[in-house]
CSV table of C-alpha atoms in Angstrom, one decimal:
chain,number,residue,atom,x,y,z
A,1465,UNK,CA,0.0,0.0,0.0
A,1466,UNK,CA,1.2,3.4,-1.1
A,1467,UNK,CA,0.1,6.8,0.6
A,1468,UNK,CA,-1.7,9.8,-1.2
A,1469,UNK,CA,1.4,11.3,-0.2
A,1470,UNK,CA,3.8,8.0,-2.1
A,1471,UNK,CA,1.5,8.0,-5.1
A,1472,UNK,CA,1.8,11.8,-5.5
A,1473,UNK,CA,5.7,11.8,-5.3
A,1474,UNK,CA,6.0,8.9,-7.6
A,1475,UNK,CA,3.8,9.9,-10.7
A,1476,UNK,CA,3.5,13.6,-10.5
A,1477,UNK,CA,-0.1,14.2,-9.9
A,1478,UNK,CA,-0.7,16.0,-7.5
A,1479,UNK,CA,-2.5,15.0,-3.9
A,1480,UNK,CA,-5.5,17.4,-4.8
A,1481,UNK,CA,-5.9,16.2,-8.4
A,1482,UNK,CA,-5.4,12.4,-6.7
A,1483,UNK,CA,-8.4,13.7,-4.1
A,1484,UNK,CA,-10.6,15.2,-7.3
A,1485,UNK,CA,-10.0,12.0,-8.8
A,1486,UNK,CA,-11.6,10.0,-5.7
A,1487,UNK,CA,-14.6,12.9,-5.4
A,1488,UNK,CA,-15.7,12.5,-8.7
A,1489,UNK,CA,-15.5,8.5,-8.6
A,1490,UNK,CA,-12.4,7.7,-11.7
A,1491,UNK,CA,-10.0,6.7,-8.8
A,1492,UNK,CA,-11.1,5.7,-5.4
A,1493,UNK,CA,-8.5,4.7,-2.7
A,1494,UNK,CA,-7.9,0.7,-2.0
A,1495,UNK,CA,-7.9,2.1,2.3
A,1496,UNK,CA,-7.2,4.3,4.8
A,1497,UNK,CA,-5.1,4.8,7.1
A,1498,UNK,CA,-6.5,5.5,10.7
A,1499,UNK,CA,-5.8,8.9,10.8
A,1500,UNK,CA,-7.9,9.1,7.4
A,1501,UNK,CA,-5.4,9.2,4.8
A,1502,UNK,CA,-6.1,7.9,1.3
A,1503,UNK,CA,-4.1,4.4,0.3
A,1504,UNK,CA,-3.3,3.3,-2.7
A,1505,UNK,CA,-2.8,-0.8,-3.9
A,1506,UNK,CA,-1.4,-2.4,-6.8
A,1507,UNK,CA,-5.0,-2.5,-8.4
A,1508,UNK,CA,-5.6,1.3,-7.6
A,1509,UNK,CA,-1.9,2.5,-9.4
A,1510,UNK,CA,-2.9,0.0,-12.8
A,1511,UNK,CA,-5.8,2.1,-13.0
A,1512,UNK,CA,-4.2,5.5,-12.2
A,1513,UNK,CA,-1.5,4.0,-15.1
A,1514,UNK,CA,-4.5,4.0,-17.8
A,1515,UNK,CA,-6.0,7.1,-16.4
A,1516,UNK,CA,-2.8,9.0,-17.2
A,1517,UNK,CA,-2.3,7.6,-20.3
A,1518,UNK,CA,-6.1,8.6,-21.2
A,1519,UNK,CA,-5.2,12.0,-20.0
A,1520,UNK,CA,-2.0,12.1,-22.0
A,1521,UNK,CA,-3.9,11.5,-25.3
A,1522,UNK,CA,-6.1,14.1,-24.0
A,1523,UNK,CA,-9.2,12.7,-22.9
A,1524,UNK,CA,-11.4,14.4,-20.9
A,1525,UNK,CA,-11.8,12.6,-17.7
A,1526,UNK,CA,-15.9,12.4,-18.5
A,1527,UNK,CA,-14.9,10.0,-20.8
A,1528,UNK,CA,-12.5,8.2,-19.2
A,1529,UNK,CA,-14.3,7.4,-16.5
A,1530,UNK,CA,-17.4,6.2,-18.5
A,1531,UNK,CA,-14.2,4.3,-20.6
A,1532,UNK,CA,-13.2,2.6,-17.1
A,1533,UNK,CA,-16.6,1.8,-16.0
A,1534,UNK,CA,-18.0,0.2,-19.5
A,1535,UNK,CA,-18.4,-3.5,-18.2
A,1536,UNK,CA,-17.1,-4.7,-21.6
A,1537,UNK,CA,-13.6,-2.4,-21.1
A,1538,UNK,CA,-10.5,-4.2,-22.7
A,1539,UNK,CA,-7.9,-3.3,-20.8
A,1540,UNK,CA,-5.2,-5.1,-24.0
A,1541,UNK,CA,-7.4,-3.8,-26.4
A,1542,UNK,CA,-7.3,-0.1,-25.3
A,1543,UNK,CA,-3.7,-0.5,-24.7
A,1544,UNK,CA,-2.6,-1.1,-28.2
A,1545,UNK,CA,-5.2,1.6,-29.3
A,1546,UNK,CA,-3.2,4.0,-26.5
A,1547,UNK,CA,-0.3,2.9,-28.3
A,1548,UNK,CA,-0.8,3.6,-31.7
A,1549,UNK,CA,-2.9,7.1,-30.8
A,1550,UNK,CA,0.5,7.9,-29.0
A,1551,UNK,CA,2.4,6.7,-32.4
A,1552,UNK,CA,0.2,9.2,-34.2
A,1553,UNK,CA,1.2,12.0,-31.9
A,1554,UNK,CA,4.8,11.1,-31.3
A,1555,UNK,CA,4.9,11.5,-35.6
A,1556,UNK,CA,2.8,15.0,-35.4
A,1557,UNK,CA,5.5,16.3,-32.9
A,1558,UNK,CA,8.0,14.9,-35.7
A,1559,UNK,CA,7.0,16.5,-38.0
A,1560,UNK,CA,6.9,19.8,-36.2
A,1561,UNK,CA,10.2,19.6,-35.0
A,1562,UNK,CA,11.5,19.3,-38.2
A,1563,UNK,CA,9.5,22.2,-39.4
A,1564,UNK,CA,10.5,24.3,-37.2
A,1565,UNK,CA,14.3,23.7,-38.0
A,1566,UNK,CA,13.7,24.0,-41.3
A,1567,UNK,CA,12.6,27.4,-40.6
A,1568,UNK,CA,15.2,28.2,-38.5
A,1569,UNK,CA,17.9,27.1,-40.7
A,1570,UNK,CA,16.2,28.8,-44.1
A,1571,UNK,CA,13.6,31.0,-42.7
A,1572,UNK,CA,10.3,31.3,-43.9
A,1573,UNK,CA,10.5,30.3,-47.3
A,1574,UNK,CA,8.4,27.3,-47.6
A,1575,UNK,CA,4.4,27.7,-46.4
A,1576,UNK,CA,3.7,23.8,-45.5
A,1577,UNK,CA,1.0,24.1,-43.1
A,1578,UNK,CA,0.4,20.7,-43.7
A,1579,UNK,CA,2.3,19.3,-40.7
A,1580,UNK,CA,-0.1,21.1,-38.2
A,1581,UNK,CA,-3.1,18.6,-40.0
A,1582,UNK,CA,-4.1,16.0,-36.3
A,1583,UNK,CA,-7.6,15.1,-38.4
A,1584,UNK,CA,-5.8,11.7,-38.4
A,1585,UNK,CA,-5.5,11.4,-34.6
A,1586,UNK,CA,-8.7,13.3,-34.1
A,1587,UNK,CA,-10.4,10.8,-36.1
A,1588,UNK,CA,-8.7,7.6,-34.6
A,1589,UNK,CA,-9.7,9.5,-31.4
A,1590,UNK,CA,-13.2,9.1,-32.3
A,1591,UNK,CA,-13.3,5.9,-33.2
A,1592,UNK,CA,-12.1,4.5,-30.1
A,1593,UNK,CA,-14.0,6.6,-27.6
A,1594,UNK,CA,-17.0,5.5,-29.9
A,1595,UNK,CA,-15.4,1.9,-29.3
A,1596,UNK,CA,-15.4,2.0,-25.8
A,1597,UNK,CA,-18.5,3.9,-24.7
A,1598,UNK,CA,-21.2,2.9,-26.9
A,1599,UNK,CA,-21.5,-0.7,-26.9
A,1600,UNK,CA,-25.0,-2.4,-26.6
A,1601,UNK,CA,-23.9,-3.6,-23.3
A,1602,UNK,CA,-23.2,-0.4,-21.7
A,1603,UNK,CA,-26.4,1.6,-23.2
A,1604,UNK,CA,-27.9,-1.1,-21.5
A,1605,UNK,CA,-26.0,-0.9,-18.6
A,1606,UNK,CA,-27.1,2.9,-18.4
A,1607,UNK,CA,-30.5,2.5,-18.5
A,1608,UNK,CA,-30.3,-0.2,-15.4
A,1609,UNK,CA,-28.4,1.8,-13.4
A,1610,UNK,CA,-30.0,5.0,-13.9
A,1611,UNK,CA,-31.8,6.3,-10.9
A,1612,UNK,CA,-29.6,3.9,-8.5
A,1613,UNK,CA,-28.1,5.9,-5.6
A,1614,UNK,CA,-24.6,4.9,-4.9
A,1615,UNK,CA,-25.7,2.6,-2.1
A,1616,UNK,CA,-27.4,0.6,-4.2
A,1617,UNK,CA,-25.2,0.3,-6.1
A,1618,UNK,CA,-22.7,-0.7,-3.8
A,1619,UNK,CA,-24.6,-3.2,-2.4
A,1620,UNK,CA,-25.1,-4.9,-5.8
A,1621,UNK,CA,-21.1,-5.0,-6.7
A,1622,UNK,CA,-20.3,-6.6,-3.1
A,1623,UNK,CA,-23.6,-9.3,-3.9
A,1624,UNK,CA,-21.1,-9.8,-7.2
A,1625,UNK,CA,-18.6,-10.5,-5.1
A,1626,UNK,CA,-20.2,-13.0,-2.6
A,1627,UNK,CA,-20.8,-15.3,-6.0
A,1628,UNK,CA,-17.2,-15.4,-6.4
A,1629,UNK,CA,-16.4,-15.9,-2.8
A,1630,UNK,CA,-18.9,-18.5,-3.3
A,1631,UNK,CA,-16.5,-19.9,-6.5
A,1632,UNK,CA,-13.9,-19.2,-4.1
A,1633,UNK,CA,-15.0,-22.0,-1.7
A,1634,UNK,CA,-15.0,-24.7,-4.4
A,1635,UNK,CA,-11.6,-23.5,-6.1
A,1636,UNK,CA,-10.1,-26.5,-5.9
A,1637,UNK,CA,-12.7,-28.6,-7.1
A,1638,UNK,CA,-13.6,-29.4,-10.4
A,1639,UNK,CA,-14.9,-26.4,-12.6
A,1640,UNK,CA,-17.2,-28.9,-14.6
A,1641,UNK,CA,-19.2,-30.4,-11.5
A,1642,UNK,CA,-22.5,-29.6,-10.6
A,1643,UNK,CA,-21.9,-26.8,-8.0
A,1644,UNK,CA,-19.6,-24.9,-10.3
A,1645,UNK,CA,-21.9,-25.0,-12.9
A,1646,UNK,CA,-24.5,-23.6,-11.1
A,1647,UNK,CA,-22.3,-20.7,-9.9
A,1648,UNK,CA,-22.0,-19.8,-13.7
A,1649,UNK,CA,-25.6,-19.6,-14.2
A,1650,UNK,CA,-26.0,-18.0,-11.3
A,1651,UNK,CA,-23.6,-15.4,-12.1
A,1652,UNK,CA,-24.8,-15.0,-15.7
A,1653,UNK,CA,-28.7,-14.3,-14.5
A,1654,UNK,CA,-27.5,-12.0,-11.6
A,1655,UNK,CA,-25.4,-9.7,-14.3
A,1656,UNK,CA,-28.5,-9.5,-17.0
A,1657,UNK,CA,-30.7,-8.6,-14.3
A,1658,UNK,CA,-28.4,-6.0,-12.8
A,1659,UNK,CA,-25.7,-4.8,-15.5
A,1660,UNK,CA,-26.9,-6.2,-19.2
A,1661,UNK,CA,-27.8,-8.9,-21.5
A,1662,UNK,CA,-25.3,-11.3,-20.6
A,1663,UNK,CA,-25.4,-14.0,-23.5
A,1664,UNK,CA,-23.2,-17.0,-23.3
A,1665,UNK,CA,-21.0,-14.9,-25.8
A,1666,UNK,CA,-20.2,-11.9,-23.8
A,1667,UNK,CA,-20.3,-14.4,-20.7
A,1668,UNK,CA,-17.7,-16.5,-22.0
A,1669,UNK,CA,-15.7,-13.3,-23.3
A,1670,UNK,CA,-15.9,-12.2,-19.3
A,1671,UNK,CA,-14.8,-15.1,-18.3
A,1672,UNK,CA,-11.6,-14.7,-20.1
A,1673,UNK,CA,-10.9,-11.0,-18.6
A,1674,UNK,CA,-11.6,-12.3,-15.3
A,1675,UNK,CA,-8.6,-14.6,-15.7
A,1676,UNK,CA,-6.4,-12.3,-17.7
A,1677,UNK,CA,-4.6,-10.5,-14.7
A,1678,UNK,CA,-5.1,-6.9,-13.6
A,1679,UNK,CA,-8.0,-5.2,-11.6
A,1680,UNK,CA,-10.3,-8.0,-12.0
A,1681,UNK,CA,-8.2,-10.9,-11.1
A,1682,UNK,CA,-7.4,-8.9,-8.2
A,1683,UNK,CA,-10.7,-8.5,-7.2
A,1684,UNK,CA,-11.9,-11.6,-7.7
A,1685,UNK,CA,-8.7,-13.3,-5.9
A,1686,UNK,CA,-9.8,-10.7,-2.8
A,1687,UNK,CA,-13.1,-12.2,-2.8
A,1688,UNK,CA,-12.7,-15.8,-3.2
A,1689,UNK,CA,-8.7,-16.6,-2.8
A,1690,UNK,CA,-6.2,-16.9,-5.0
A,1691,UNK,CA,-6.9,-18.7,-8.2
A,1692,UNK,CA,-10.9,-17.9,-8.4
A,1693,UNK,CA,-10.2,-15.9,-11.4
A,1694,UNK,CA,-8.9,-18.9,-12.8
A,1695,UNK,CA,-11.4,-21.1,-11.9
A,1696,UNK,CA,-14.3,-18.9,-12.8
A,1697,UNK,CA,-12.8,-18.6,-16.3
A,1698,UNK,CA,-12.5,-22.5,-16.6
A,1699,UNK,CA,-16.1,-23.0,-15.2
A,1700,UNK,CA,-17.4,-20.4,-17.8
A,1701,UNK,CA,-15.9,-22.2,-20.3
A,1702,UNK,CA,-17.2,-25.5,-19.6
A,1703,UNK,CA,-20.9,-23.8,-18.8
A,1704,UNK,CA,-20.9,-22.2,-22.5
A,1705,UNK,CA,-19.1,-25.4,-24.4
A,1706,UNK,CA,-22.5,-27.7,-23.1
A,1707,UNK,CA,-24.5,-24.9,-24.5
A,1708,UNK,CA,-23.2,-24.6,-28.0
């Protein structure tokens, strides 16, 4: 665990921007400390790591956080997007830079106002916030959620996480037995009813990001143990193999 204090020092932001962040909901604190201070885990600094890389292509944080919070969010797949948006912006400043030489070595002789053209990253831009933000799912996952008071909500993610404790309890066992199997269909009816249509597609795609490290593993670890990603994941696949 890392102070407000240790985060701040390490990355930059500052402790009020780390304190906005937590106010407005794109990065709450893993604890506290018992004098009230914010604390900061592995899971909370992975998402500060995409947050800044949101804000470095410029992002508003509106949109980052309704990125963050789209159920279907692709944490690899919005990496390589960050990556080749900051590829598009690393060859703007290029070509600057060698403008501005240019001009400084010759003057200005030469009117290419070409280079100042971003319609390319704007564009890409687009596409991926349209990507991210607009899929059936979440529309879907507005309309449920809309009117819910944070309470509720609350008390709807930590039922989420008793089904996995509940997976958590039977880790060891195997993901194709009875109990297991009714875990999945449990936890497939409890997120239509509460998030969005969960088909055995998108329940099977889940699956996999619940296994594939990060936030969600270590939530899922926290609720059941170690290795109840995993085991979810293998259960899941089992559960929507019978259905094919």
């Amino acid at each position: 665990m890392m102070t407000v204090k240790e985060v701040s020092r390490l990355t930059g932001v500052s402790i009020r921007t780390l304190q906005y962040y937590d106010k407005i909901g794109l990065l709450n604190p893993a604890g506290y400390t018992q004098a009230g201070y914010r604390l900061y885990d592995d899971t909370a600094m992975e998402t500060l790591q995409q947050i800044l890389l949101f804000r470095e292509l410029e992002f508003p944080l509106k949109d980052i956080k309704k990125i963050l919070e789209n159920p279907s969010f692709d944490k690899k797949a919005a990496l390589e997007q960050q990556i080749h948006l900051l590829t598009l912006k690393k060859e703007h400043l290029e070509n600057l830079i060698h403008l501005a030489r240019g001009i400084k070595m010759t003057g200005v002789k030469n009117m290419d106002f070409s280079v100042f053209d971003k319609s390319k990253i704007d564009e890409y831009a687009a596409r991926a916030k349209e990507a991210w933000g607009n899929t059936k799912e979440y529309h879907e996952y507005e309309e449920k959620a809309k009117g819910r008071t944070a309470e509720c909500q609350t008390g709807i993610n930590m039922q989420m996480m008793q089904i996995f404790a509940e997976f958590g309890a039977i880790r060891e066992g195997e993901p194709a037995s009875e109990e297991a199997q009714g875990l999945v269909k449990k936890l497939q009816d409890f997120i239509t009813e509460h998030f969005y249509t969960c088909s055995d597609e998108v329940l099977s795609g889940l699956g996999r990001m619940y296994a594939d490290g990060g936030e969600f593993t270590a939530n899922i670890d926290k609720a059941g143990g170690a290795g109840t990603a995993g085991f979810v994941n293998r259960a899941i696949a089992v559960y929507c193999e019978a259905r094919k």
